[in-house]
XYZ file of C-alpha atoms in Angstrom:
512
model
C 139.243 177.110 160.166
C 140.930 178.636 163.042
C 141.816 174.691 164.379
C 143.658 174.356 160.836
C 145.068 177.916 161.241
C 146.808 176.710 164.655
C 148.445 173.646 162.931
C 150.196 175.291 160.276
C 150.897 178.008 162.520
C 153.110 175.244 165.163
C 154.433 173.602 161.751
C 155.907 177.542 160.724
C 156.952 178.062 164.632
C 159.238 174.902 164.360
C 160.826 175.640 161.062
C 161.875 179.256 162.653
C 163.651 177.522 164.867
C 165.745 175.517 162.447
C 169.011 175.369 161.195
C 170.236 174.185 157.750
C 166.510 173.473 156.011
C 166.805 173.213 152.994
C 164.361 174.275 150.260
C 164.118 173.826 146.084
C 161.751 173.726 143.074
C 161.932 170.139 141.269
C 159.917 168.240 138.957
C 160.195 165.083 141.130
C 159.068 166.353 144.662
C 159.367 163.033 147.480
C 157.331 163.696 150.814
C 159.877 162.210 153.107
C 157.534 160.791 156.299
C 158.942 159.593 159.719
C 155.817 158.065 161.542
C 156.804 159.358 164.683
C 156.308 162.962 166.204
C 159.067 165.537 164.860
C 161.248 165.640 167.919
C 161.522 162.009 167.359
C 162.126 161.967 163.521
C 164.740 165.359 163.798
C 166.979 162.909 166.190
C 167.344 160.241 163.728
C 170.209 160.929 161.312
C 169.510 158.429 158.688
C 166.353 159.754 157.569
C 168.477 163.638 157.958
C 170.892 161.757 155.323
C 167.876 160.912 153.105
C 166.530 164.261 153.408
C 170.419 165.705 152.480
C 170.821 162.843 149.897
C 167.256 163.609 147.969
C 168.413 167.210 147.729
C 171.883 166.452 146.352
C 170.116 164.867 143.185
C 169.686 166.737 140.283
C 166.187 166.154 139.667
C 164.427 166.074 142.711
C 163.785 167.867 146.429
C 162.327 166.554 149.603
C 159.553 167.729 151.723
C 159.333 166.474 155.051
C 156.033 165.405 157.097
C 155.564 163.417 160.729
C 153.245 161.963 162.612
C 151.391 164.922 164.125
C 151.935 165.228 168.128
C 147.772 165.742 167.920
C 146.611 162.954 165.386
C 142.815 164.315 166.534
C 143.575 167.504 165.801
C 143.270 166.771 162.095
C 141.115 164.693 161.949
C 138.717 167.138 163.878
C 139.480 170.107 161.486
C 139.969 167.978 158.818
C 143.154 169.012 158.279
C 145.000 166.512 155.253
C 148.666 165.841 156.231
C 151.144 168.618 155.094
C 154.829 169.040 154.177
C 156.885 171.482 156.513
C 158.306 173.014 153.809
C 155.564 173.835 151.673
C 152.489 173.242 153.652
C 151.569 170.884 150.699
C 149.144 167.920 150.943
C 151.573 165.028 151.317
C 148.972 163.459 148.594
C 150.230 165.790 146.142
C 153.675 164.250 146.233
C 154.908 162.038 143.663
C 156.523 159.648 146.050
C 156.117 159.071 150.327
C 159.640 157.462 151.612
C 158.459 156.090 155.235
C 161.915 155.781 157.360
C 160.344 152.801 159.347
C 162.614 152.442 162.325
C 161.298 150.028 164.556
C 157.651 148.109 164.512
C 155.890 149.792 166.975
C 156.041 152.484 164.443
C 153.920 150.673 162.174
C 150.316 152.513 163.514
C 152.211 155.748 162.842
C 152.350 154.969 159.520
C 148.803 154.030 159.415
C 148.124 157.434 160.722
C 150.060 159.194 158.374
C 148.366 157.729 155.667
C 144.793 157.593 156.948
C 145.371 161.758 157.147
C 146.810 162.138 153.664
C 143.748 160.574 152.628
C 145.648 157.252 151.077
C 144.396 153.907 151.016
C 146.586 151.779 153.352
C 146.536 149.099 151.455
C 148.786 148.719 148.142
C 145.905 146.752 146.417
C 143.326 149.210 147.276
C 145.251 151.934 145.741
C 145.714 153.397 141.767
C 147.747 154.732 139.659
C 146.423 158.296 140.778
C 148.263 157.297 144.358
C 151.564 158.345 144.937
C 154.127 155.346 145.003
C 154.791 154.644 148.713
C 158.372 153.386 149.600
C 159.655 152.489 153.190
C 162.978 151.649 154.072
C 164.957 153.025 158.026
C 166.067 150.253 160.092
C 163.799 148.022 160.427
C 164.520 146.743 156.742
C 168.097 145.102 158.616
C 165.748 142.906 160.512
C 162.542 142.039 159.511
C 160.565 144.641 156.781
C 157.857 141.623 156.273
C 154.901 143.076 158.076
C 155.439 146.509 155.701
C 154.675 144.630 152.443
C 150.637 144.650 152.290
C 151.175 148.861 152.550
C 153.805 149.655 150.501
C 154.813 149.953 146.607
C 158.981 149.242 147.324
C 160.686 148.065 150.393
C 164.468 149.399 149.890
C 166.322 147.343 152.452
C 169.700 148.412 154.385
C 172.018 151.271 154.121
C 169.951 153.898 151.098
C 172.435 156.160 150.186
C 172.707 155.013 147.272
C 169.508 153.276 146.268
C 167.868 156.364 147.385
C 169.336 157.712 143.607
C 168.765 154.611 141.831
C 165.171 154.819 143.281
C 164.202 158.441 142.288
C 165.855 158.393 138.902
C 164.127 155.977 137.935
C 160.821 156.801 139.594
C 161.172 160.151 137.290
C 161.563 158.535 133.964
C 159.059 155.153 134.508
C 155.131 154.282 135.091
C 154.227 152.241 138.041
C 154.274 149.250 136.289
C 157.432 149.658 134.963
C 159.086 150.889 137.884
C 157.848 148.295 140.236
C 159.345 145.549 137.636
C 162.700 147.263 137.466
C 162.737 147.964 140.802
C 162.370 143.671 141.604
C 165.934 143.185 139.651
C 167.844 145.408 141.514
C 169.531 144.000 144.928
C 168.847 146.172 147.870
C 164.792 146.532 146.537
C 162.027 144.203 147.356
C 158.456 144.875 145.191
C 155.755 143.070 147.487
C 154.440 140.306 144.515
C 157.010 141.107 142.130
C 159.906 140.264 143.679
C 163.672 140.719 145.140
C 165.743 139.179 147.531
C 164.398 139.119 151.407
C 166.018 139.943 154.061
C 169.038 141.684 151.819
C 170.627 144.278 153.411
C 172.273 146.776 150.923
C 175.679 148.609 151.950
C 176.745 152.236 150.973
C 179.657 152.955 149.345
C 182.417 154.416 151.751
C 182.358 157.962 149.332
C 179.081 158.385 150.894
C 180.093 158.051 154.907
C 180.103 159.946 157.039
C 176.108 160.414 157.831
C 175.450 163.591 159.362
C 172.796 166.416 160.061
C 171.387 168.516 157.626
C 169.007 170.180 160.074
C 170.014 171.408 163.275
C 166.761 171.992 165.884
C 166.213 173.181 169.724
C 162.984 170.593 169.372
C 164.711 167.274 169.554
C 165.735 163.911 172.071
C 169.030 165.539 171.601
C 168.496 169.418 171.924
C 170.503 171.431 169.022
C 173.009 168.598 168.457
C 174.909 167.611 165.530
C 175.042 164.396 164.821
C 177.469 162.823 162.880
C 178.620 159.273 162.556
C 182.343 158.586 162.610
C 181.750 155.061 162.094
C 179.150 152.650 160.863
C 178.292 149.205 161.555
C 179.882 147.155 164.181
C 183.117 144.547 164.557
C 181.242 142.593 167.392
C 179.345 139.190 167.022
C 176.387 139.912 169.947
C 173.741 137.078 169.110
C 171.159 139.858 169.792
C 172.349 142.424 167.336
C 170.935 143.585 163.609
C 174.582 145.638 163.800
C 176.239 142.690 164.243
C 179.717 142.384 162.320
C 178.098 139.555 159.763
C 175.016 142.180 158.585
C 177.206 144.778 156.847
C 180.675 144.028 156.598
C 181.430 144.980 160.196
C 182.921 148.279 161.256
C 183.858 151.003 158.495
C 185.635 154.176 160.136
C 186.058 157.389 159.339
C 188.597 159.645 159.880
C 188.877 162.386 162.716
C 189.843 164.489 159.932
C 187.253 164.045 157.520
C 184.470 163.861 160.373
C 185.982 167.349 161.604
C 186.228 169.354 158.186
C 182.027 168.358 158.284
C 180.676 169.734 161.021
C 179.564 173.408 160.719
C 181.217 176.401 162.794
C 177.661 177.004 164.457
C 177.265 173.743 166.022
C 178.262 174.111 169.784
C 176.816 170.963 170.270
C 177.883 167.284 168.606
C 177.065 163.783 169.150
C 179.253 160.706 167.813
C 176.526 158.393 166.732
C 177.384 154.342 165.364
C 177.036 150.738 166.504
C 180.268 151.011 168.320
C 181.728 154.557 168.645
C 183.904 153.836 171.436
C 185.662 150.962 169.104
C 187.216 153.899 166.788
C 190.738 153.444 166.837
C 190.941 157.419 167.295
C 187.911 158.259 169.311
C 189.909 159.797 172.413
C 191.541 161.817 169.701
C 188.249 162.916 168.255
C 186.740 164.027 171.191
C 189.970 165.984 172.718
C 189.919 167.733 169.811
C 186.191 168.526 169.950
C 186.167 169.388 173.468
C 189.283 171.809 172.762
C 187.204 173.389 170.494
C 184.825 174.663 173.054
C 181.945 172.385 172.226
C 180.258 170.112 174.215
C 179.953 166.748 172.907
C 177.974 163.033 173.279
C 178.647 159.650 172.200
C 176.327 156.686 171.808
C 176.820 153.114 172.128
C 179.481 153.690 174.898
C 181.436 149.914 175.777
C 182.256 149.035 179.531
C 185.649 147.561 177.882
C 186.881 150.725 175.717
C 186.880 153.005 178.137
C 189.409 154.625 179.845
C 189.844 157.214 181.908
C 191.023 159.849 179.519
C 188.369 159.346 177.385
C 185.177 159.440 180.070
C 187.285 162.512 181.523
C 186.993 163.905 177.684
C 182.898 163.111 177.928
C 182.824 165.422 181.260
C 184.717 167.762 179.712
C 182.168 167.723 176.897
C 179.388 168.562 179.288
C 178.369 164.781 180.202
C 177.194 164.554 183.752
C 176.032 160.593 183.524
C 177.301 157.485 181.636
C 175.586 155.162 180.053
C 176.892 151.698 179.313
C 175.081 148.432 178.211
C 175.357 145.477 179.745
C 173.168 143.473 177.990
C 173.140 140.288 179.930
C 171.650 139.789 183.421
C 174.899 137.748 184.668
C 178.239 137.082 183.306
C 176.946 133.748 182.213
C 174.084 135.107 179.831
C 176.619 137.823 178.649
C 179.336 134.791 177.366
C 176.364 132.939 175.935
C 175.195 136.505 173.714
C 178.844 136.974 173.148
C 178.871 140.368 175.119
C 182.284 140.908 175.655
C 182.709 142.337 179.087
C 183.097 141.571 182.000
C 181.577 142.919 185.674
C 185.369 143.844 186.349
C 185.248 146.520 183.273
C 181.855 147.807 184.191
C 182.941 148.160 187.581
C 186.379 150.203 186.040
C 183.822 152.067 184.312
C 181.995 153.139 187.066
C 185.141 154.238 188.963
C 186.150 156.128 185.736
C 182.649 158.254 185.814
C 183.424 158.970 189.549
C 186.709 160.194 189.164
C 185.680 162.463 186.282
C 183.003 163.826 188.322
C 179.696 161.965 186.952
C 176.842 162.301 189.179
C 175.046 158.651 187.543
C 175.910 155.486 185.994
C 173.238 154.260 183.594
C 173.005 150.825 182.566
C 171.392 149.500 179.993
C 170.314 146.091 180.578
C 168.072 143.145 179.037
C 165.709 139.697 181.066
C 164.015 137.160 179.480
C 166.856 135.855 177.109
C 166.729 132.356 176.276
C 168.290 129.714 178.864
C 167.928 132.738 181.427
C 167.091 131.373 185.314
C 166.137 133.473 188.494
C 169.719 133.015 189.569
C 170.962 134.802 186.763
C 168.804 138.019 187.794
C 169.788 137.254 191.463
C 173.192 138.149 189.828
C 171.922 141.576 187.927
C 170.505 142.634 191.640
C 173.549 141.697 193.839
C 176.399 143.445 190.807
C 173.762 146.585 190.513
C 174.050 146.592 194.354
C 177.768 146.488 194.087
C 177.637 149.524 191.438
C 175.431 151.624 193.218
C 177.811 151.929 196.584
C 179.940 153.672 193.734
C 177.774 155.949 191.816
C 173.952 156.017 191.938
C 172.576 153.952 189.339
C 169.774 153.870 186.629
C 168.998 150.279 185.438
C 167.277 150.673 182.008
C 165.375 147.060 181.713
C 164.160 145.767 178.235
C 162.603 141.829 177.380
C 164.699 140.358 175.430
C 163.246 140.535 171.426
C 164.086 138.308 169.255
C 165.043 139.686 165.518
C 165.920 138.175 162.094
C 169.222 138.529 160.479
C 170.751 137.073 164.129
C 171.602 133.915 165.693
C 168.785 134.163 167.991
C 166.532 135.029 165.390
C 163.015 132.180 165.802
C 163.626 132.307 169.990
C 160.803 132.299 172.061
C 159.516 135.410 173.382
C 159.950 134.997 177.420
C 156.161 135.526 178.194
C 154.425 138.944 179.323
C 153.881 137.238 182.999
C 157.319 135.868 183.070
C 159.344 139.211 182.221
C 157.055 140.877 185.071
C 158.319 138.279 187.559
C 161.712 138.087 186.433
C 161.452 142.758 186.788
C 159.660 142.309 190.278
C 162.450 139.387 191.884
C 164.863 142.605 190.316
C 163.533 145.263 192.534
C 162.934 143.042 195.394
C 166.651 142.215 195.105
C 167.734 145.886 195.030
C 165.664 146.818 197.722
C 165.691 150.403 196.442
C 169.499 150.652 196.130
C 168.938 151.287 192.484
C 166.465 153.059 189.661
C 164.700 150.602 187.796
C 163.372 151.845 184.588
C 161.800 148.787 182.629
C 160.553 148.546 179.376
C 156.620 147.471 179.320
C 156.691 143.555 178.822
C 153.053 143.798 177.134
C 154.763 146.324 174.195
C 157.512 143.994 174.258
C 155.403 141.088 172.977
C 153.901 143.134 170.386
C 157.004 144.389 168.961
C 158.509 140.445 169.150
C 154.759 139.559 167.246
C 156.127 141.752 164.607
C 159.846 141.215 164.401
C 159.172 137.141 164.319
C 155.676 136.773 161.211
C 155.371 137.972 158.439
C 152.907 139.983 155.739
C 150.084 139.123 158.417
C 151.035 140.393 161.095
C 151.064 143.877 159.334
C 147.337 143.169 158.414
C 146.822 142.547 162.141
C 148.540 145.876 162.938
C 146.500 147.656 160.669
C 143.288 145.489 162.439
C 144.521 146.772 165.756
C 145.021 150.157 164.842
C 141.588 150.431 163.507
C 139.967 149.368 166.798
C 142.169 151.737 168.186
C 145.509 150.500 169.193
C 145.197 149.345 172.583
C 147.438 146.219 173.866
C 144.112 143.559 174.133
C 143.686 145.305 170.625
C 146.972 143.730 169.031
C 146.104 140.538 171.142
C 142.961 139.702 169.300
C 143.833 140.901 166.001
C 147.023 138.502 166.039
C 144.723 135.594 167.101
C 142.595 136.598 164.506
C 145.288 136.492 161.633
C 146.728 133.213 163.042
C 150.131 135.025 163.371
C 152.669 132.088 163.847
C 156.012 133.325 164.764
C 158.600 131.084 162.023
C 162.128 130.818 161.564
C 163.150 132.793 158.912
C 166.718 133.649 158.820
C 168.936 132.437 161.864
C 172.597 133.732 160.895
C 175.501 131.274 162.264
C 176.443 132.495 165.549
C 180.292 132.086 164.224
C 182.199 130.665 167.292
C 183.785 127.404 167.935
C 182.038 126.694 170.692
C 178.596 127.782 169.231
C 175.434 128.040 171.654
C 172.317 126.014 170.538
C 169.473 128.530 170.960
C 165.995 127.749 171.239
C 163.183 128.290 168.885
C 159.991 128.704 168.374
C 158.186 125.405 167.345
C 156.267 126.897 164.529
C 159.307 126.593 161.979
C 157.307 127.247 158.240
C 159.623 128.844 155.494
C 159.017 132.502 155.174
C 156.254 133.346 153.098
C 156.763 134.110 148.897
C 156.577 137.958 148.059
């Protein structure tokens, strides 16, 4: 008992420390699980918008639950999952709404389930079971390997659905709900129904998305995040965010973003797509900086900046910059449509010196289709170039293919390849840089799952079982014949189009 004792006791420590929880009595009660640890799931504002949005309706409240830090740990005291607000079972929930945001995540959602003492399987579970929903991110791409495990997929922006969703879960049986549920864009029912691969879109009333809870025990320590713009104007062939998924960039108003954020918060972070493409953002953050906050911005662009604004960032307490360059040469960024050039990430550089940066980060990608050892020649000679005028940190990722993109159905480099292409990187630098890479064996996982379908979830869950190890993952996606297919290639929307590769195995998706 003691071993149970200690977990509820670090759950209660946490929630001290918070700011903004909020708390109410409802008939409908929704367990609202991220299936990564809390520090993780308390620096991701959509599912903080859920949690705010659940709580704004009339009829029902939100608990939240994670994937513990020490899975073991309950399973060794036998500890079922438990809300944070409550300390309920997360079995004794009506609903669990999984924000799912990328597909490694999938074995945290096994977890999470396998301690609430849930079936993981949809067919395997009754009407006794609460209905399990899972929507987040991933639903923009590819939300195909979730169907064997959940009741409702709701796919894209939830703002709104998230209402249609729980009003009707209050009023309907399972059987009823799941049928309603197929006839309403924005919802997929695993072997009822709806349209794949939609991607649903918020109405502009319901912008901006920002924190409800404020933390100390996050990625982004005590920040407020807020968003003062979703989606993105920008055509990158790589992107989910790319301007064709949601009707491109939708701003928000200094003004509006300003009257939200609470007097307490010393700390806020501009979160979108494409922050730095606000038509106002050097406005924004003046005015935050003059406020005596300090103050972060993702998704920084090489060609937006200017010196005002990074000198705004320092002011704001910033003491790197990150940019992306997403391309290994200028010829792989023109064929992913990155527009930048090495001449703006150079300007950028300068700009971080000046201001008094003490790193450049750069966020980079290898193994893109039509890439050649000459083109990462090129990433190691310009990274030289950078670093004689700020140290740099190369972030290195394979390149993943995902649906909803024109290079959705493109090969996955190879695990061996990537690791060349990383090693002929640092050879090249020759220490003049950090190289922080992405492993390519996790890479080819997550591609496994962005490019199958329904069985490649079942060969998750196989992997998981035998305990989640890489050779794992390997066997079980032999063992499911996992075929990567061309689902849903977007048009890449240029005149001059690039003809991307693809896969050979080109089957039509699979029915729901």
């Amino acid at each position: 008992m003691e071993g149970r004792y200690s977990l509820v006791e670090r759950v209660a420590a946490l929630l001290a420390d918070e700011q903004g929880t909020l708390r109410k009595e409802a008939p409908y009660r929704v367990a609202l699980c991220y299936p990564s640890p809390y520090h993780v799931g308390m620096s991701s504002l959509g599912y903080q918008a859920m949690y705010r949005e659940i709580h704004s309706h009339a009829g029902a409240t939100a608990e939240r639950a994670f994937l513990p830090d020490d899975v073991e740990a309950y399973r060794r005291t036998r500890t079922p999952l438990f809300s944070f607000e409550s300390q309920a079972p997360v079995s004794s929930f009506q609903m669990l709404a999984f924000s799912v945001a990328y597909e490694l995540e999938l074995s945290g959602l096994f977890s999470m389930l396998d301690l609430s003492g849930i079936p993981l399987l949809k067919e395997e579970r009754s009407e006794r079971h609460p209905l399990i929903v899972a929507g987040g991110p991933l639903t923009f791409s590819n939300p195909d390997p979730l169907e064997p495990f959940v009741d409702v997929l709701v796919q894209g922006e939830a703002e709104d659905l998230i209402h249609v969703l729980v009003e009707a879960a209050a009023t309907m049986d399972k059987d009823a709900l799941l049928s309603h549920l197929a006839l309403i864009p924005g919802f997929r029912v695993p072997g009822r129904g709806g349209q794949r691969y939609h991607v649903a879109k918020a109405t502009d009333s319901r912008l901006p998305a920002r924190t409800a809870i404020i933390t100390p025990h996050t990625e982004l320590r005590s920040m407020f995040l807020i968003e003062p713009e979703r989606g993105c104007s920008r055509g990158c062939h790589y992107c989910v965010m790319r301007r064709t998924t949601n009707g491109g960039m939708r701003t928000v108003p200094p003004e509006r973003v300003l009257s939200l954020i609470p007097e307490h918060a010393k700390r806020v972070g501009l979160v979108g797509a494409a922050v730095t493409d606000h038509p106002r953002i050097v406005e924004l953050l003046r005015t935050l900086v003059d406020s005596g906050r300090e103050v972060g911005v993702s998704s920084l662009r090489a060609d937006r900046l200017t010196q005002e604004l990074v000198d705004q960032l320092r002011r704001g307490g910033a003491t790197n910059l990150t940019v992306a360059a997403d391309g290994a040469s200028q010829r792989m960024r023109d064929l992913v449509d990155r527009k930048h050039s090495e001449e703006q990430i150079i300007r950028a550089a300068h700009f971080a010196k000046t201001a008094g940066m003490k790193q450049l980060k750069v966020y980079n990608v290898v193994g893109l289709p039509l890439e050649e050892d000459a083109d990462v020649d090129e990433l190691a000679r310009f990274t030289t170039e950078l670093s004689k005028i700020l140290p740099v940190a190369l972030g290195v990722a394979p390149f993943v293919a995902k649906r909803n993109t024109p290079l959705d159905g493109a090969p996955f480099a190879g695990i061996r390849e990537v690791e060349n292409r990383l090693e002929r990187l640092r050879k090249g630098l020759k220490g003049r840089a950090e190289v922080r890479p992405t492993s390519a064996r996790w890479a080819w996982v997550e591609y496994m799952l962005a490019q199958c379908g329904p069985e490649a979830g079942l060969a998750a869950m196989d992997a998981w079982k035998a305990g989640g190890s890489f050779a794992a993952f390997k066997r079980a996606f032999q063992e499911r014949d996992c075929q990567p297919y061309l689902a849903r290639r977007v048009e890449d929307g240029r005149r001059n189009p690039v003809l991307w590769p693809t896969v050979p195995h080109a089957a039509p998706p699979p029915s729901v």
